[in-house]
Coordinates of C-alpha atoms and ligand atoms in Angstrom, one line a residue:
M235 CA -230.0 128.9 -120.6
K236 CA -228.0 126.4 -118.4
A237 CA -231.1 125.0 -116.9
D238 CA -232.5 124.3 -120.3
V239 CA -229.6 122.2 -121.3
R240 CA -229.7 120.1 -118.2
E241 CA -233.4 119.6 -118.8
A242 CA -232.7 118.3 -122.3
V243 CA -230.1 115.8 -121.2
T244 CA -232.2 114.3 -118.4
S245 CA -235.1 114.0 -120.7
R246 CA -233.1 111.6 -123.0
R247 CA -232.2 109.0 -120.3
P248 CA -233.2 105.4 -121.3
P249 CA -236.0 103.7 -119.5
P250 CA -234.9 101.5 -116.5
M251 CA -234.1 97.8 -117.4
Q252 CA -236.8 95.3 -117.3
P253 CA -236.2 92.1 -115.2
L254 CA -235.5 89.0 -117.5
G255 CA -238.3 86.5 -117.7
S256 CA -237.0 83.1 -116.3
G257 CA -237.9 81.2 -119.5
R258 CA -235.7 83.3 -121.8
Y259 CA -232.8 83.2 -119.2
V260 CA -232.6 79.4 -119.2
F261 CA -232.8 79.3 -123.0
I262 CA -229.8 81.5 -123.5
L263 CA -227.8 79.7 -120.7
V264 CA -228.3 76.4 -122.5
L265 CA -227.2 77.9 -125.8
V266 CA -223.9 79.2 -124.2
V267 CA -223.2 75.9 -122.5
L268 CA -223.8 74.0 -125.8
A269 CA -221.5 76.3 -127.7
L270 CA -218.7 76.0 -125.1
G271 CA -219.1 72.2 -125.1
L272 CA -218.7 72.1 -128.9
L273 CA -215.6 74.2 -128.8
M274 CA -214.1 72.0 -126.0
G275 CA -214.9 68.9 -128.0
R276 CA -213.2 70.3 -131.0
I277 CA -210.1 71.2 -129.0
V278 CA -209.9 67.7 -127.6
D279 CA -210.4 66.4 -131.1
L280 CA -207.6 68.5 -132.6
H281 CA -205.1 68.1 -129.8
V282 CA -205.6 64.5 -128.9
I283 CA -207.3 62.6 -131.6
D284 CA -206.2 64.3 -134.8
R285 CA -202.8 65.3 -133.5
S286 CA -200.7 63.4 -136.0
F287 CA -202.8 64.6 -139.0
L288 CA -202.2 68.2 -137.9
Q289 CA -198.5 67.8 -137.4
G290 CA -198.2 66.2 -140.8
Q291 CA -200.0 69.2 -142.3
G292 CA -197.6 71.6 -140.5
D293 CA -194.5 69.7 -141.4
A294 CA -195.6 69.3 -145.0
R295 CA -195.5 73.0 -145.6
T296 CA -193.0 75.2 -143.9
L297 CA -192.4 78.8 -144.5
R298 CA -188.7 79.4 -144.8
V299 CA -186.3 82.2 -145.8
E300 CA -183.8 80.7 -148.2
P301 CA -180.5 82.3 -149.3
I302 CA -180.0 82.7 -153.1
S303 CA -176.3 82.3 -154.0
A304 CA -174.9 85.2 -155.9
H305 CA -173.1 84.4 -159.1
R306 CA -169.4 85.2 -158.6
G307 CA -168.0 87.5 -161.3
M308 CA -165.9 86.1 -164.1
I309 CA -162.2 86.8 -164.5
T310 CA -161.2 87.2 -168.1
D311 CA -158.1 88.1 -170.1
R312 CA -157.9 91.5 -171.9
H313 CA -159.9 90.1 -174.8
G314 CA -162.7 88.6 -172.7
E315 CA -161.3 85.0 -172.7
P316 CA -162.5 83.4 -169.5
L317 CA -159.8 82.6 -166.9
A318 CA -162.1 82.0 -163.9
I319 CA -165.7 81.1 -164.2
S320 CA -168.5 80.0 -161.8
T321 CA -170.6 77.0 -162.8
P322 CA -173.8 75.9 -161.0
V323 CA -173.4 72.9 -158.7
V324 CA -175.5 71.2 -156.1
S325 CA -174.4 70.3 -152.6
L326 CA -176.4 67.6 -150.8
W327 CA -176.9 67.5 -147.1
A328 CA -178.8 65.4 -144.6
N329 CA -180.6 65.7 -141.4
P330 CA -179.1 62.7 -139.6
Q331 CA -182.2 62.4 -137.4
E332 CA -184.4 61.7 -140.4
L333 CA -182.1 59.4 -142.4
P334 CA -183.5 55.9 -142.9
P335 CA -181.9 53.5 -140.3
D336 CA -182.3 50.8 -142.9
N337 CA -179.0 49.6 -144.4
I338 CA -180.4 48.8 -147.8
Q339 CA -181.6 52.3 -148.3
R340 CA -178.3 53.7 -147.0
L341 CA -176.5 51.4 -149.4
M342 CA -178.5 52.9 -152.3
L343 CA -177.7 56.4 -151.0
T344 CA -174.0 55.8 -150.6
R345 CA -173.7 54.1 -154.0
A346 CA -175.3 57.1 -155.6
L347 CA -173.0 59.5 -153.7
G348 CA -169.9 57.4 -154.4
L349 CA -169.2 57.0 -150.7
D350 CA -168.3 53.9 -148.6
L351 CA -171.2 52.6 -146.5
D352 CA -169.2 51.9 -143.4
D353 CA -167.5 55.4 -143.5
F354 CA -170.9 56.9 -144.0
N355 CA -172.5 55.1 -141.1
A356 CA -169.7 56.2 -138.9
R357 CA -170.2 59.8 -139.9
V358 CA -173.9 59.7 -139.4
E359 CA -173.2 58.3 -135.9
R360 CA -170.9 61.2 -135.2
F361 CA -173.5 63.7 -136.3
S362 CA -176.4 61.8 -134.7
E363 CA -177.1 64.7 -132.2
R364 CA -177.1 67.3 -135.0
E365 CA -179.6 68.2 -137.7
F366 CA -177.2 69.0 -140.5
M367 CA -174.4 67.2 -142.2
Y368 CA -173.0 67.5 -145.7
L369 CA -173.4 64.4 -147.8
R370 CA -171.4 65.6 -150.7
R371 CA -170.5 69.1 -151.9
Q372 CA -170.4 70.7 -155.3
M373 CA -171.8 67.8 -157.4
T374 CA -172.9 68.3 -161.0
P375 CA -176.7 69.1 -161.0
R376 CA -177.3 65.8 -162.8
A377 CA -175.4 63.6 -160.4
A378 CA -177.2 65.3 -157.4
Q379 CA -180.6 64.8 -159.1
Q380 CA -179.9 61.1 -159.3
V381 CA -179.4 61.0 -155.5
L382 CA -182.5 63.1 -154.9
D383 CA -184.6 60.8 -157.2
L384 CA -184.0 58.0 -154.7
D385 CA -186.5 60.0 -152.6
L386 CA -185.0 59.1 -149.3
P387 CA -186.1 60.9 -146.1
G388 CA -183.6 63.3 -144.6
V389 CA -181.8 64.1 -147.8
Y390 CA -181.8 67.7 -149.0
S391 CA -180.1 69.9 -151.6
Q392 CA -178.7 73.4 -151.9
N393 CA -177.7 75.2 -155.0
E394 CA -174.2 76.8 -155.1
Y395 CA -171.5 77.8 -157.6
K396 CA -168.1 76.3 -158.1
R397 CA -165.1 78.1 -159.5
Y398 CA -163.4 76.6 -162.5
Y399 CA -160.1 77.8 -164.0
P400 CA -160.0 77.0 -167.7
A401 CA -156.2 77.8 -168.0
G402 CA -155.4 75.6 -165.0
E403 CA -151.7 75.7 -164.1
V404 CA -150.9 78.4 -166.7
T405 CA -152.6 81.2 -164.6
A406 CA -152.7 79.5 -161.2
Q407 CA -150.6 81.9 -159.0
L408 CA -151.9 85.0 -160.6
L409 CA -155.6 84.2 -160.2
G410 CA -155.3 82.4 -156.9
V411 CA -158.2 80.3 -155.7
T412 CA -161.5 80.4 -153.8
N413 CA -162.4 77.9 -151.1
V414 CA -165.4 75.5 -151.2
D415 CA -167.5 78.4 -149.8
D416 CA -166.6 80.6 -152.7
Q417 CA -164.4 82.9 -150.6
G418 CA -161.2 84.2 -152.3
Q419 CA -158.2 82.7 -150.6
E420 CA -155.2 83.7 -152.7
G421 CA -154.1 85.9 -155.6
L422 CA -156.6 88.1 -157.4
E423 CA -159.5 86.0 -156.1
L424 CA -158.5 87.3 -152.7
A425 CA -157.6 90.8 -153.7
Y426 CA -160.9 91.5 -155.5
H427 CA -163.1 89.2 -153.4
S428 CA -165.8 91.6 -152.4
Y429 CA -166.0 93.0 -156.0
L430 CA -166.3 89.5 -157.5
A431 CA -168.5 88.0 -154.8
G432 CA -171.6 90.2 -155.1
T433 CA -174.4 89.9 -152.4
P434 CA -176.5 86.8 -151.8
G435 CA -180.3 87.3 -152.1
Q436 CA -183.2 86.0 -150.0
R437 CA -186.6 84.5 -150.9
R438 CA -189.5 83.3 -148.8
V439 CA -190.5 79.8 -149.8
L440 CA -193.0 77.1 -148.9
K441 CA -191.3 73.8 -148.6
D442 CA -192.4 70.3 -147.9
R443 CA -190.9 67.9 -145.4
K444 CA -188.1 66.9 -147.7
G445 CA -187.0 70.4 -148.3
R446 CA -188.5 70.3 -151.8
L447 CA -190.0 73.6 -153.0
V448 CA -193.8 73.7 -152.9
R449 CA -194.2 77.3 -153.8
D450 CA -191.9 80.3 -154.3
L451 CA -193.8 82.9 -152.2
H452 CA -191.9 86.0 -152.8
L453 CA -188.5 87.5 -153.4
L454 CA -187.2 89.3 -150.3
R455 CA -184.0 90.5 -151.9
E456 CA -182.6 89.8 -155.2
A457 CA -179.0 88.3 -155.4
K458 CA -176.6 90.9 -156.7
P459 CA -174.2 89.1 -159.0
G460 CA -170.5 90.1 -158.6
G461 CA -168.7 92.2 -161.1
D462 CA -166.5 90.8 -163.9
L463 CA -162.8 91.4 -163.7
V464 CA -160.9 92.1 -166.9
L465 CA -157.2 91.4 -166.6
A466 CA -154.4 93.0 -168.5
I467 CA -153.2 89.5 -169.3
D468 CA -153.4 88.3 -173.0
Q469 CA -154.2 84.6 -172.7
R470 CA -152.3 83.8 -175.9
L471 CA -149.1 85.4 -174.6
Q472 CA -149.7 83.8 -171.2
Y473 CA -149.9 80.3 -172.5
M474 CA -146.9 80.8 -174.7
A475 CA -144.8 82.3 -172.0
Y476 CA -145.8 79.6 -169.5
R477 CA -144.9 76.9 -172.0
E478 CA -141.5 78.3 -172.7
L479 CA -140.7 79.0 -169.0
K480 CA -141.7 75.4 -168.0
A481 CA -139.7 73.9 -170.8
A482 CA -136.6 75.9 -169.8
V483 CA -136.9 75.0 -166.1
A484 CA -137.2 71.3 -167.1
E485 CA -134.3 71.5 -169.6
H486 CA -131.9 73.0 -167.1
D487 CA -133.2 71.0 -164.2
A488 CA -133.8 74.2 -162.3
D489 CA -135.6 74.7 -159.0
G490 CA -138.1 77.1 -160.6
G491 CA -138.4 80.4 -162.4
T492 CA -140.6 83.3 -163.1
L493 CA -141.4 85.5 -166.2
V494 CA -143.1 88.9 -166.5
M495 CA -144.1 90.5 -169.8
M496 CA -145.3 94.1 -169.7
D497 CA -146.7 96.4 -172.3
A498 CA -144.0 99.0 -172.7
R499 CA -146.6 101.7 -173.5
T500 CA -149.1 101.2 -170.7
G501 CA -147.4 99.2 -167.9
E502 CA -150.1 96.5 -168.3
V503 CA -148.9 93.0 -167.4
L504 CA -149.5 90.9 -170.5
A505 CA -148.1 87.7 -169.2
M506 CA -146.9 86.5 -165.8
A507 CA -145.8 82.9 -165.4
N508 CA -144.2 80.8 -162.6
Q509 CA -142.6 77.5 -162.1
P510 CA -143.4 75.3 -160.2
S511 CA -147.1 75.5 -160.7
Y512 CA -150.2 73.5 -159.8
N513 CA -153.6 72.7 -161.1
P514 CA -156.1 74.9 -159.3
N515 CA -159.0 72.7 -160.4
D516 CA -157.6 69.7 -158.6
R517 CA -155.5 70.6 -155.6
T518 CA -154.9 67.1 -154.3
G519 CA -151.2 66.6 -153.5
L520 CA -150.1 70.0 -154.6
D521 CA -146.5 71.3 -153.9
P522 CA -147.0 74.4 -151.8
R523 CA -144.1 76.1 -153.6
G524 CA -146.4 76.2 -156.6
L525 CA -148.7 78.5 -154.8
R526 CA -146.3 81.5 -154.9
N527 CA -146.7 84.1 -157.6
Q528 CA -143.0 84.6 -157.5
A529 CA -143.0 87.5 -160.0
I530 CA -144.7 89.7 -157.4
V531 CA -144.3 88.2 -154.0
D532 CA -140.6 87.0 -154.1
V533 CA -137.5 89.1 -154.3
F534 CA -134.0 88.2 -155.4
E535 CA -130.6 89.9 -155.6
P536 CA -130.6 91.0 -159.3
G537 CA -126.9 91.3 -160.2
S538 CA -125.8 92.6 -163.5
V539 CA -129.3 93.4 -164.9
M540 CA -129.0 96.5 -162.6
K541 CA -126.1 97.9 -164.6
P542 CA -128.2 99.8 -167.2
L543 CA -130.2 101.3 -164.4
S544 CA -127.2 102.6 -162.4
M545 CA -125.7 103.7 -165.7
S546 CA -128.8 105.9 -166.3
A547 CA -127.7 107.8 -163.2
A548 CA -124.1 108.1 -164.6
L549 CA -125.4 109.4 -167.9
E550 CA -127.7 111.9 -166.2
S551 CA -124.9 113.2 -164.1
G552 CA -123.3 114.8 -167.2
E553 CA -119.9 113.2 -166.3
F554 CA -120.4 110.3 -168.7
E555 CA -121.4 109.8 -172.3
P556 CA -122.2 106.4 -174.0
D557 CA -118.8 106.5 -175.6
T558 CA -116.8 107.7 -172.6
V559 CA -113.9 105.3 -172.2
V560 CA -113.2 103.6 -168.8
D561 CA -110.1 101.6 -168.1
T562 CA -111.1 98.2 -166.5
S563 CA -107.6 96.6 -166.4
P564 CA -106.3 94.6 -164.8
G565 CA -109.8 93.0 -164.4
W566 CA -109.8 93.1 -160.6
M567 CA -109.9 95.8 -158.0
R568 CA -109.5 95.9 -154.2
L569 CA -111.8 98.2 -152.2
D570 CA -111.8 99.2 -148.6
N571 CA -108.6 97.1 -148.2
R572 CA -110.6 93.9 -147.8
F573 CA -112.9 93.4 -150.7
T574 CA -111.9 92.2 -154.2
I575 CA -114.1 92.9 -157.2
R576 CA -113.5 90.8 -160.3
D577 CA -114.4 90.7 -164.0
F578 CA -114.7 87.5 -165.9
R579 CA -111.4 88.5 -167.5
N580 CA -109.4 91.7 -168.2
Y581 CA -111.3 93.8 -170.8
G582 CA -108.9 96.8 -170.7
D583 CA -110.5 100.0 -172.1
L584 CA -114.2 99.9 -172.4
T585 CA -116.8 102.5 -173.4
L586 CA -119.9 102.7 -171.3
A587 CA -121.7 100.7 -174.0
G588 CA -118.8 98.2 -173.9
I589 CA -119.2 97.9 -170.1
L590 CA -122.8 96.8 -170.6
E591 CA -121.8 94.4 -173.4
K592 CA -119.0 92.7 -171.5
S593 CA -120.9 93.1 -168.2
S594 CA -117.8 94.6 -166.5
N595 CA -118.1 94.8 -162.7
I596 CA -114.9 96.9 -162.7
G597 CA -116.2 99.3 -165.2
M598 CA -119.4 99.9 -163.2
T599 CA -117.3 100.3 -160.1
R600 CA -115.1 102.9 -161.6
I601 CA -118.2 104.8 -162.7
A602 CA -120.1 104.5 -159.4
L603 CA -117.1 105.8 -157.4
E604 CA -117.1 109.0 -159.5
L605 CA -120.7 109.7 -158.7
G606 CA -122.2 111.0 -155.4
A607 CA -122.5 108.5 -152.7
T608 CA -126.2 108.1 -153.0
T609 CA -126.7 109.0 -156.7
V610 CA -127.2 105.3 -157.7
V611 CA -129.5 104.4 -154.8
D612 CA -131.5 107.6 -155.4
K613 CA -132.0 106.5 -159.0
Y614 CA -133.1 103.0 -158.0
Q615 CA -135.6 104.6 -155.7
E616 CA -136.9 106.8 -158.5
L617 CA -137.3 103.7 -160.6
G618 CA -139.7 102.2 -158.0
L619 CA -137.3 99.8 -156.3
G620 CA -137.4 99.3 -152.5
Q621 CA -141.1 100.3 -152.4
A622 CA -144.5 98.8 -153.0
L623 CA -145.7 99.0 -156.6
G624 CA -149.4 99.2 -155.6
T625 CA -150.7 96.4 -157.7
G626 CA -153.0 95.4 -154.9
F627 CA -151.8 91.8 -155.2
P628 CA -151.8 90.0 -151.8
G629 CA -148.3 89.9 -150.4
E630 CA -146.7 92.1 -153.0
A631 CA -143.0 92.5 -152.2
S632 CA -141.4 95.9 -151.8
G633 CA -137.9 94.6 -152.0
S634 CA -135.2 96.5 -150.2
L635 CA -132.5 99.1 -150.9
P636 CA -129.6 99.7 -148.5
A637 CA -129.7 102.8 -146.3
P638 CA -126.4 102.8 -144.5
V639 CA -125.3 105.6 -142.2
Y640 CA -122.0 105.6 -144.1
W641 CA -121.5 104.4 -147.7
S642 CA -118.3 102.4 -148.1
D643 CA -116.7 102.2 -151.5
S644 CA -117.5 98.5 -151.8
Q645 CA -121.1 99.1 -150.9
R646 CA -121.4 101.9 -153.6
A647 CA -119.6 99.6 -156.1
T648 CA -121.6 96.4 -155.5
L649 CA -124.9 98.3 -155.5
A650 CA -124.1 99.7 -158.9
Y651 CA -123.6 96.3 -160.4
G652 CA -126.6 94.8 -158.7
Y653 CA -125.7 93.4 -155.3
G654 CA -126.8 94.4 -151.8
L655 CA -130.4 95.0 -152.8
S656 CA -133.4 92.9 -153.6
V657 CA -136.1 93.3 -156.2
S658 CA -139.1 91.4 -157.5
A659 CA -139.2 90.4 -161.2
L660 CA -142.2 92.8 -161.6
Q661 CA -140.2 95.7 -160.2
L662 CA -137.4 94.9 -162.6
A663 CA -139.8 94.8 -165.5
S664 CA -141.3 98.1 -164.4
A665 CA -137.8 99.7 -164.3
Y666 CA -137.0 98.5 -167.8
T667 CA -140.3 99.8 -169.0
T668 CA -139.0 103.2 -168.0
I669 CA -136.1 102.8 -170.4
A670 CA -138.4 101.5 -173.1
N671 CA -140.8 104.4 -173.2
G672 CA -138.4 107.4 -173.0
G673 CA -138.0 107.6 -169.3
R674 CA -141.5 107.7 -167.9
R675 CA -142.2 105.2 -165.1
L676 CA -145.5 103.5 -165.5
P677 CA -147.1 101.7 -162.5
P678 CA -147.5 98.1 -163.5
S679 CA -151.2 97.2 -163.9
L680 CA -152.7 93.7 -163.5
L681 CA -156.0 95.0 -164.8
K682 CA -156.7 96.1 -168.3
L683 CA -156.5 99.9 -168.6
S684 CA -158.9 102.0 -170.7
E685 CA -156.3 104.6 -171.3
S686 CA -152.5 104.8 -171.0
P687 CA -151.4 106.4 -167.8
E688 CA -149.3 109.6 -167.8
G689 CA -146.4 108.0 -165.9
I690 CA -143.8 109.8 -163.8
P691 CA -140.6 111.1 -165.4
A692 CA -137.8 109.0 -163.9
I693 CA -135.0 109.0 -166.5
A694 CA -134.2 112.0 -168.8
P695 CA -135.7 111.1 -172.2
E696 CA -132.4 111.4 -174.1
V697 CA -130.7 109.2 -171.5
A698 CA -133.4 106.6 -171.8
N699 CA -133.0 106.6 -175.6
D700 CA -129.2 106.4 -175.3
L701 CA -129.6 103.4 -173.0
L702 CA -131.9 101.7 -175.4
R703 CA -129.3 101.9 -178.1
M704 CA -126.6 100.7 -175.8
L705 CA -128.7 97.8 -174.7
E706 CA -129.2 96.9 -178.4
Q707 CA -125.4 96.7 -178.7
V708 CA -125.5 94.1 -175.9
V709 CA -127.7 91.8 -177.9
Q710 CA -125.7 91.3 -181.1
P711 CA -124.0 88.4 -182.8
G712 CA -120.8 87.6 -180.9
T713 CA -122.0 88.9 -177.5
G714 CA -122.8 86.9 -174.4
A715 CA -126.4 87.8 -174.9
R716 CA -126.6 86.9 -178.6
R717 CA -129.1 84.1 -177.8
A718 CA -131.6 86.7 -176.8
M719 CA -131.8 87.9 -180.4
V720 CA -135.2 87.7 -182.2
P721 CA -135.1 87.1 -186.0
G722 CA -136.7 90.0 -187.8
Y723 CA -136.7 92.4 -184.9
R724 CA -134.2 94.7 -183.1
V725 CA -134.1 93.8 -179.4
A726 CA -132.3 95.4 -176.4
G727 CA -131.5 93.7 -173.1
K728 CA -129.1 92.6 -170.4
T729 CA -128.1 89.3 -169.0
G730 CA -127.2 88.5 -165.4
T731 CA -125.6 85.5 -163.7
V732 CA -125.9 85.8 -159.9
R733 CA -124.4 83.6 -157.3
K734 CA -127.1 82.5 -154.9
T735 CA -126.6 83.0 -151.2
S736 CA -127.0 80.6 -148.3
S737 CA -126.6 81.1 -144.6
E738 CA -122.8 80.8 -145.3
G739 CA -122.7 83.6 -147.9
Y740 CA -122.4 83.4 -151.7
Q741 CA -122.5 79.8 -152.9
E742 CA -119.9 78.4 -155.3
D743 CA -122.2 76.4 -157.5
A744 CA -125.8 77.8 -157.2
Y745 CA -126.9 80.6 -159.5
R746 CA -129.8 82.6 -160.8
S747 CA -129.9 83.2 -164.6
V748 CA -131.6 86.4 -165.5
F749 CA -132.5 88.4 -168.6
A750 CA -134.3 91.7 -168.9
G751 CA -135.2 92.8 -172.4
I752 CA -137.1 95.3 -174.6
A753 CA -138.5 94.8 -178.1
P754 CA -138.6 96.1 -180.8
V755 CA -136.0 98.8 -180.3
S756 CA -137.5 100.8 -183.2
D757 CA -140.7 101.4 -181.2
P758 CA -140.8 99.4 -178.0
R759 CA -143.9 97.3 -177.4
I760 CA -142.9 94.7 -174.8
V761 CA -140.6 94.4 -171.8
T762 CA -139.8 90.9 -170.5
V763 CA -138.0 89.7 -167.5
V764 CA -137.0 86.0 -167.2
M765 CA -135.5 84.5 -164.1
I766 CA -134.4 80.9 -163.8
D767 CA -133.7 79.7 -160.3
H768 CA -130.7 77.4 -159.9
P769 CA -130.1 75.7 -163.2
R770 CA -128.3 72.5 -162.5
G771 CA -127.0 71.6 -166.0
D772 CA -123.7 72.5 -167.6
E773 CA -125.0 75.9 -168.5
Y774 CA -125.9 78.5 -166.0
Y775 CA -125.1 81.9 -167.5
G776 CA -127.9 84.3 -168.0
G777 CA -126.9 84.4 -171.6
A778 CA -127.2 80.7 -172.0
V779 CA -130.3 79.9 -169.8
A780 CA -132.5 83.0 -169.6
A781 CA -131.7 84.8 -172.9
P782 CA -133.0 82.0 -175.1
V783 CA -136.3 82.0 -173.2
F784 CA -136.6 85.7 -173.9
S785 CA -135.8 85.2 -177.6
R786 CA -138.6 82.7 -178.0
V787 CA -141.2 84.5 -175.8
A788 CA -140.5 88.0 -177.3
G789 CA -140.5 86.6 -180.9
S790 CA -143.8 84.8 -180.4
A791 CA -145.3 87.8 -178.6
L792 CA -144.3 90.3 -181.4
R793 CA -145.8 88.1 -184.0
L794 CA -149.0 87.5 -182.0
L795 CA -149.3 91.2 -181.4
D796 CA -148.9 91.8 -185.2
V797 CA -145.8 94.1 -184.6
P798 CA -144.3 94.8 -188.0
P799 CA -140.7 93.4 -188.3
D800 CA -137.8 95.9 -188.3
Q801 CA -136.1 96.8 -191.6
H802 CA -132.7 96.8 -190.1
E803 CA -129.5 94.9 -190.9
S804 CA -128.8 93.5 -187.4
A805 CA -132.5 92.4 -187.2
L806 CA -132.0 90.2 -190.3
T807 CA -129.0 88.4 -188.8
A808 CA -129.9 85.1 -187.2
P809 CA -128.4 84.5 -183.8
Ligands
59J1468 C1 -120.7 85.8 -160.9 C2 -121.6 87.5 -158.4 C3 -121.6 87.7 -156.0 C4 -121.8 88.8 -155.1 C5 -119.5 85.6 -160.3 C6 -121.4 84.8 -161.6 C7 -120.3 89.3 -157.4 C8 -120.0 90.0 -156.2 C9 -120.3 90.4 -153.8 C10 -118.9 84.4 -160.4 C11 -120.8 83.6 -161.7 C12 -119.5 83.4 -161.1 C13 -121.3 91.5 -153.6 S1 -120.0 86.4 -165.1 O1 -123.9 88.8 -164.2 O2 -120.2 88.7 -162.0 O3 -124.5 86.5 -167.6 O4 -123.4 85.7 -169.2 O5 -122.4 86.6 -158.3 O6 -119.7 89.6 -158.4 O7 -119.1 90.9 -156.2 O8 -118.9 82.1 -161.2 N1 -122.2 87.2 -166.3 N2 -121.8 87.8 -163.1 N3 -121.1 87.8 -159.6 N4 -121.1 88.2 -157.3 N5 -120.7 89.7 -155.1 C14 -121.1 87.7 -165.5 C15 -121.6 88.5 -164.4 C16 -122.9 89.1 -164.8 C17 -122.2 86.4 -167.3 C18 -121.0 85.6 -167.6 C19 -120.2 85.2 -166.4 C20 -121.1 87.9 -162.0 C21 -120.2 86.3 -168.6 C22 -121.4 87.1 -160.8 C23 -123.4 86.2 -168.1 O9 -122.9 90.0 -165.7

C-alpha cells in the first residue's frame, strides 16, 4: 500500500526544463529593458520636468479634517425670552508666508478689514516665521465675505459663533460672559459652561489652496449643540427692578446697590440686579466693580433687618408673644461694663411688634439676653446663614456667623439686632422667604423649577404667621417704613440703616440702607431685598432710601404677575 502511493507521486513529476532557444531569450531581454527605460523616463518627466504642475495639483486639493463649531446653548428667562444667544460670525486669518508682498493689495485688504496698513505690515513682519495669524475675529458674515471676495492669496476664513446679550447691562453680572473663544468666564456662563458649550464636530473636506471648500467629503462626527438654560428670572421684572435700582443709586449718589426678588412659593430668583453694571456686548473701558454679582458674591453686615429673624427664635422659645411688653427705657444700656447700646430715642414700653416697628436695639437686647446664649445664632443657622446656599454660582458667598468660645452679653445683644455677622442679599431674601411661606426654608434657585420644592421647616408655622402680621404693622402710615407701602396691596417688611465699617471701625457718616419685604401679606408671592451702598445725599435711612425702591419694585411686580389687589383698609391708604 505505501509503495503504491510513492509510485503514484513520482509518476506525476513534470518533465525536466528545456533549454531556452537564444532567439527568444534576446527578445524578452529587449522587452524588459524597453519597459524599464519607459518607466525611468516617466519618473524623470514627473520629478524634474513636470514638477511644478504636480505640486500645483497637490496643493490645489488638500484633504483636511476641519472642526465644526458647536452652537452654544441659549440662556433664556422663565418665559423663553432670550438673555444670551449665539450668532454665526466669521473669523479671518492669514498665512503670512502667502500674503501678497505688494502694498497695493495689502492696502485693499486692510481697508476691507478696517485696519491700519502700517500696523498691519508690522504685525505680518512679527508673524513672518509662522503660518497663522488672525486678521480679524468675529466679523459679520457679510463683512467677512467682502474681504474674501478680494481673492487675495493667504487669506482664509473660519466659521464661529459670537455671544450676544440682548438685555445688556440689565442682566450682566448674573449671566457673566464668554471670551472670544466661546469659553464661559464669569457668572452662569462659567457655572454651566460644559452644558451650554456642546461638543464640536469634525468633517473631512477637500480644500483648494485658498482654503476654500472644494468638496465636503464626509462627516466624521456631528457637532453636538449645547443645551439651553432656562433661568428663573422673569425678564419683565428684571428690567423693571434694574431700572428702579439704577435710578435710586443715581438719586442718592450712592456707591452702588443690589436687589433680589424671590418667588415666595418656590424660592426661584425672579430678578437680581446690581449697580454699578456694564455692557457685556462692549467691554471696552468697563469698571471692574461692575463685574460683581453683589447679590450672591458679596456680604455685608445686615443690621436691623435681622431683628425679625432673631425674634422668630424668641417667639418659638415660648417665653414671648407678639404682644409681650418689654421696657426699653431709658433708650440706652451698658453691657459688659464697656459697651453702650442705643436706640434712636427712648421708646419706653414696647410690645414685640412695637420693637420691630420702632426698630429698638434695646428691646431686641432685652429679649436676646433672656434666651439661651446660642438660641439666636442657632436660628440664623437654621435659616441658611453662614453657609453656602448651593446656587452653583461661581464665588457664591457663605457669609459668616460668630462662633465664640464664650458669648458675652454684648455679643449676644448685637447679634440679635444684626451686627457681628455677614450675609449676602440672596441669603437675606431666602431667610425672609421662610417667613413668607409659613416657615419652610426653600433653597434659592437661579434656574426655573418644574415643581415647587418641599423645603425644610425652619420656623414654626404659627410663629412665621405671627411674624408676617408683625411685619405688616411695621409698614403702615406713620412708621419709619411707610414709604415701602404699595397702593392696593398689604405688604410686610423691615428697614435697616447700618453704619459701614472701615479699618478704624464704624464710620460716622457712611451707611448702608436696607429693606427686606414680603407682598402681598394675604398670600405672599414675592420677597424682595434692596440694599443701597453708601447714599451720599441728605437721606440715608433705610426707610428713606431703600423702602421707596421696594415700594415701586414690589408694586410693579405684583401688577405684572397679575396678583389681585387686597381688599383691606390699610392697603387702600396711600403712603
Ligand atoms: C445706626 C449701627 C453700628 C454697630 C446707628 C444707624 C449699632 C451698633 C455695634 C447710628 C445710623 C446711626 C455693634 S436708626 O437700622 O441702629 O432704618 O429708618 O449702625 O447700632 O451697636 O447714625 N434705623 N439703625 N446702628 N450700629 N453697632 C435705626 C437703626 C436700624 C433707622 C432710623 C435710624 C441703627 C430710625 C444703626 C431706619 O433700625
